[in-house]
Amino acid sequence: MSTIEKALAKQKLAQQEKVTNITEHEVVNEALVPKTTSTSVPVTSETVNSKENCNKDKIILNGDRLNERGFIYSPDSAHHIQEEFRHIKRKLLNNAFGLASKTLHNSNLIMVTSSHPNEGKTYIAINLALSIALEQDKTVLLIDADVLRPSLHRELEFDSKKGLLEYLLAEVTSLSDIIYSTNIENLKLIPAGKPHHLTNELLASERMESLAKELAERYPDRIVIFDCPPILGVTETPVLSDLVGQALIVVEESKTKTDDVKTAVSQLNNDIAIGLVMNKTIRSKKDIYGYYGYGYGRKNQ
């Protein structure tokens, strides 16, 4: 081989090595570069909503069981129950988002309570939440605030989970950690959480006040329903009445005494809208609604 041929062969070999090195370098770089391009996503209410929706535990409600027990699981539930709760919720929604909302503090926060235990307040709270969840442009958050005798998980038949008390004890730092999505699109739940001996102090704490403020302002289209303890004989419910804009008091027909209702109402915040719902009524063909009265800020009448 001549000197010229040797030089050309050496040059060709050098070029091949250079191409090989470039190819290997590109492969290494490609492995280090992410496959997708990172873009900045603005934080919106939808982003926050998606964080709630991705909660680690989704509560699945058994629709057949709910319908069997008289709860409004779907538009196909018993007609008379649907109509009664449509009548009740319309007044509450008007107060929450209509002209009355200008005169109410936290108008979209509603407490459901009764004078005494076993008058059906949890039944009313659940059905009210389920009825509002059927609205096309509203969402509802149902909170078990009866921390003395929590029953939401029993009535809806799901396992007890971390909830309101864990948040108030700062054992849970993020509100989204205790807001559980359900298989009903517009319904979310906050369980009561584990029992604690300082429930009154926790419900009267600044953390609870901040929680109520955040729930009232976080989503302008959301109704928040608190299933609260009965009023008489406890101090928790009057404390909670300072945080909400509306109260619904459940009255059991032929059992609840008028004087007890008046005493119970007198212990609530003077500035909230107060409604009365009659429960466990004996229906006749003339009956249309179990609901019998609604008053705004009128007490002892």
PDB file of N, CA, C and O in Angstrom, residues 5-35:
ATOM      1  N   GLU A   5      -2.235   5.973  -0.036  1.00  0.00           N
ATOM      2  CA  GLU A   5      -3.343   5.097   0.309  1.00  0.00           C
ATOM      3  C   GLU A   5      -3.454   4.894   1.823  1.00  0.00           C
ATOM      4  O   GLU A   5      -4.541   4.861   2.390  1.00  0.00           O
ATOM      5  N   LYS A   6      -2.275   4.778   2.473  1.00  0.00           N
ATOM      6  CA  LYS A   6      -2.274   4.637   3.946  1.00  0.00           C
ATOM      7  C   LYS A   6      -2.862   5.886   4.614  1.00  0.00           C
ATOM      8  O   LYS A   6      -3.626   5.800   5.579  1.00  0.00           O
ATOM      9  N   ALA A   7      -2.510   7.042   4.090  1.00  0.00           N
ATOM     10  CA  ALA A   7      -3.006   8.308   4.672  1.00  0.00           C
ATOM     11  C   ALA A   7      -4.521   8.411   4.522  1.00  0.00           C
ATOM     12  O   ALA A   7      -5.248   8.839   5.430  1.00  0.00           O
ATOM     13  N   LEU A   8      -5.043   8.020   3.318  1.00  0.00           N
ATOM     14  CA  LEU A   8      -6.490   8.083   3.080  1.00  0.00           C
ATOM     15  C   LEU A   8      -7.241   7.098   3.989  1.00  0.00           C
ATOM     16  O   LEU A   8      -8.309   7.394   4.526  1.00  0.00           O
ATOM     17  N   ALA A   9      -6.663   5.895   4.165  1.00  0.00           N
ATOM     18  CA  ALA A   9      -7.290   4.900   5.032  1.00  0.00           C
ATOM     19  C   ALA A   9      -7.340   5.372   6.481  1.00  0.00           C
ATOM     20  O   ALA A   9      -8.326   5.175   7.204  1.00  0.00           O
ATOM     21  N   LYS A  10      -6.256   6.002   6.933  1.00  0.00           N
ATOM     22  CA  LYS A  10      -6.181   6.518   8.307  1.00  0.00           C
ATOM     23  C   LYS A  10      -7.212   7.623   8.515  1.00  0.00           C
ATOM     24  O   LYS A  10      -7.873   7.709   9.548  1.00  0.00           O
ATOM     25  N   GLN A  11      -7.368   8.494   7.480  1.00  0.00           N
ATOM     26  CA  GLN A  11      -8.330   9.600   7.568  1.00  0.00           C
ATOM     27  C   GLN A  11      -9.764   9.056   7.632  1.00  0.00           C
ATOM     28  O   GLN A  11     -10.593   9.543   8.382  1.00  0.00           O
ATOM     29  N   LYS A  12     -10.052   8.012   6.824  1.00  0.00           N
ATOM     30  CA  LYS A  12     -11.383   7.420   6.811  1.00  0.00           C
ATOM     31  C   LYS A  12     -11.728   6.789   8.158  1.00  0.00           C
ATOM     32  O   LYS A  12     -12.845   6.907   8.676  1.00  0.00           O
ATOM     33  N   LEU A  13     -10.720   6.102   8.757  1.00  0.00           N
ATOM     34  CA  LEU A  13     -10.918   5.484  10.068  1.00  0.00           C
ATOM     35  C   LEU A  13     -11.204   6.520  11.126  1.00  0.00           C
ATOM     36  O   LEU A  13     -12.057   6.349  11.996  1.00  0.00           O
ATOM     37  N   ALA A  14     -10.486   7.648  11.084  1.00  0.00           N
ATOM     38  CA  ALA A  14     -10.686   8.729  12.055  1.00  0.00           C
ATOM     39  C   ALA A  14     -12.098   9.296  11.949  1.00  0.00           C
ATOM     40  O   ALA A  14     -12.740   9.623  12.948  1.00  0.00           O
ATOM     41  N   GLN A  15     -12.610   9.447  10.725  1.00  0.00           N
ATOM     42  CA  GLN A  15     -13.956   9.983  10.516  1.00  0.00           C
ATOM     43  C   GLN A  15     -15.016   9.030  11.089  1.00  0.00           C
ATOM     44  O   GLN A  15     -16.002   9.450  11.682  1.00  0.00           O
ATOM     45  N   GLN A  16     -14.796   7.715  10.889  1.00  0.00           N
ATOM     46  CA  GLN A  16     -15.743   6.732  11.412  1.00  0.00           C
ATOM     47  C   GLN A  16     -15.806   6.756  12.939  1.00  0.00           C
ATOM     48  O   GLN A  16     -16.860   6.659  13.551  1.00  0.00           O
ATOM     49  N   GLU A  17     -14.622   6.887  13.570  1.00  0.00           N
ATOM     50  CA  GLU A  17     -14.577   6.969  15.035  1.00  0.00           C
ATOM     51  C   GLU A  17     -15.287   8.220  15.542  1.00  0.00           C
ATOM     52  O   GLU A  17     -15.963   8.205  16.562  1.00  0.00           O
ATOM     53  N   LYS A  18     -15.146   9.321  14.788  1.00  0.00           N
ATOM     54  CA  LYS A  18     -15.778  10.586  15.186  1.00  0.00           C
ATOM     55  C   LYS A  18     -17.304  10.446  15.137  1.00  0.00           C
ATOM     56  O   LYS A  18     -18.031  10.879  16.035  1.00  0.00           O
ATOM     57  N   VAL A  19     -17.832   9.809  14.068  1.00  0.00           N
ATOM     58  CA  VAL A  19     -19.278   9.604  13.930  1.00  0.00           C
ATOM     59  C   VAL A  19     -19.807   8.732  15.055  1.00  0.00           C
ATOM     60  O   VAL A  19     -20.855   8.985  15.648  1.00  0.00           O
ATOM     61  N   THR A  20     -19.044   7.675  15.391  1.00  0.00           N
ATOM     62  CA  THR A  20     -19.452   6.762  16.468  1.00  0.00           C
ATOM     63  C   THR A  20     -19.531   7.501  17.792  1.00  0.00           C
ATOM     64  O   THR A  20     -20.477   7.342  18.565  1.00  0.00           O
ATOM     65  N   ASN A  21     -18.538   8.354  18.087  1.00  0.00           N
ATOM     66  CA  ASN A  21     -18.519   9.117  19.342  1.00  0.00           C
ATOM     67  C   ASN A  21     -19.699  10.059  19.429  1.00  0.00           C
ATOM     68  O   ASN A  21     -20.309  10.226  20.477  1.00  0.00           O
ATOM     69  N   ILE A  22     -20.032  10.711  18.311  1.00  0.00           N
ATOM     70  CA  ILE A  22     -21.158  11.648  18.298  1.00  0.00           C
ATOM     71  C   ILE A  22     -22.469  10.905  18.573  1.00  0.00           C
ATOM     72  O   ILE A  22     -23.302  11.338  19.350  1.00  0.00           O
ATOM     73  N   THR A  23     -22.634   9.744  17.920  1.00  0.00           N
ATOM     74  CA  THR A  23     -23.855   8.957  18.105  1.00  0.00           C
ATOM     75  C   THR A  23     -24.026   8.524  19.546  1.00  0.00           C
ATOM     76  O   THR A  23     -25.100   8.637  20.134  1.00  0.00           O
ATOM     77  N   GLU A  24     -22.946   8.036  20.187  1.00  0.00           N
ATOM     78  CA  GLU A  24     -23.005   7.610  21.588  1.00  0.00           C
ATOM     79  C   GLU A  24     -23.326   8.783  22.491  1.00  0.00           C
ATOM     80  O   GLU A  24     -24.103   8.664  23.432  1.00  0.00           O
ATOM     81  N   HIS A  25     -22.758   9.952  22.195  1.00  0.00           N
ATOM     82  CA  HIS A  25     -23.001  11.140  23.008  1.00  0.00           C
ATOM     83  C   HIS A  25     -24.470  11.548  22.942  1.00  0.00           C
ATOM     84  O   HIS A  25     -25.084  11.895  23.944  1.00  0.00           O
ATOM     85  N   GLU A  26     -25.032  11.455  21.728  1.00  0.00           N
ATOM     86  CA  GLU A  26     -26.435  11.826  21.556  1.00  0.00           C
ATOM     87  C   GLU A  26     -27.352  10.852  22.299  1.00  0.00           C
ATOM     88  O   GLU A  26     -28.341  11.261  22.899  1.00  0.00           O
ATOM     89  N   VAL A  27     -27.020   9.582  22.276  1.00  0.00           N
ATOM     90  CA  VAL A  27     -27.835   8.590  22.976  1.00  0.00           C
ATOM     91  C   VAL A  27     -27.815   8.841  24.477  1.00  0.00           C
ATOM     92  O   VAL A  27     -28.838   8.797  25.145  1.00  0.00           O
ATOM     93  N   VAL A  28     -26.639   9.145  25.019  1.00  0.00           N
ATOM     94  CA  VAL A  28     -26.516   9.444  26.451  1.00  0.00           C
ATOM     95  C   VAL A  28     -27.335  10.672  26.797  1.00  0.00           C
ATOM     96  O   VAL A  28     -28.082  10.713  27.768  1.00  0.00           O
ATOM     97  N   ASN A  29     -27.219  11.723  25.987  1.00  0.00           N
ATOM     98  CA  ASN A  29     -27.971  12.948  26.245  1.00  0.00           C
ATOM     99  C   ASN A  29     -29.469  12.707  26.181  1.00  0.00           C
ATOM    100  O   ASN A  29     -30.244  13.249  26.959  1.00  0.00           O
ATOM    101  N   GLU A  30     -29.878  11.883  25.237  1.00  0.00           N
ATOM    102  CA  GLU A  30     -31.300  11.591  25.089  1.00  0.00           C
ATOM    103  C   GLU A  30     -31.845  10.889  26.324  1.00  0.00           C
ATOM    104  O   GLU A  30     -32.966  11.130  26.752  1.00  0.00           O
ATOM    105  N   ALA A  31     -31.032  10.036  26.921  1.00  0.00           N
ATOM    106  CA  ALA A  31     -31.469   9.330  28.126  1.00  0.00           C
ATOM    107  C   ALA A  31     -31.620  10.268  29.304  1.00  0.00           C
ATOM    108  O   ALA A  31     -32.404  10.025  30.210  1.00  0.00           O
ATOM    109  N   LEU A  32     -30.882  11.375  29.287  1.00  0.00           N
ATOM    110  CA  LEU A  32     -30.933  12.320  30.397  1.00  0.00           C
ATOM    111  C   LEU A  32     -32.043  13.341  30.241  1.00  0.00           C
ATOM    112  O   LEU A  32     -32.428  13.990  31.207  1.00  0.00           O
ATOM    113  N   VAL A  33     -32.566  13.516  29.032  1.00  0.00           N
ATOM    114  CA  VAL A  33     -33.600  14.512  28.777  1.00  0.00           C
ATOM    115  C   VAL A  33     -34.965  13.875  28.935  1.00  0.00           C
ATOM    116  O   VAL A  33     -35.207  12.798  28.398  1.00  0.00           O
ATOM    117  N   PRO A  34     -35.899  14.501  29.693  1.00  0.00           N
ATOM    118  CA  PRO A  34     -37.235  13.929  29.848  1.00  0.00           C
ATOM    119  C   PRO A  34     -37.925  13.804  28.499  1.00  0.00           C
ATOM    120  O   PRO A  34     -37.706  14.603  27.594  1.00  0.00           O
ATOM    121  N   LYS A  35     -38.779  12.808  28.392  1.00  0.00           N
ATOM    122  CA  LYS A  35     -39.481  12.571  27.142  1.00  0.00           C
ATOM    123  C   LYS A  35     -40.522  13.648  26.869  1.00  0.00           C
ATOM    124  O   LYS A  35     -40.873  13.921  25.744  1.00  0.00           O
TER     125      LYS A  35
END
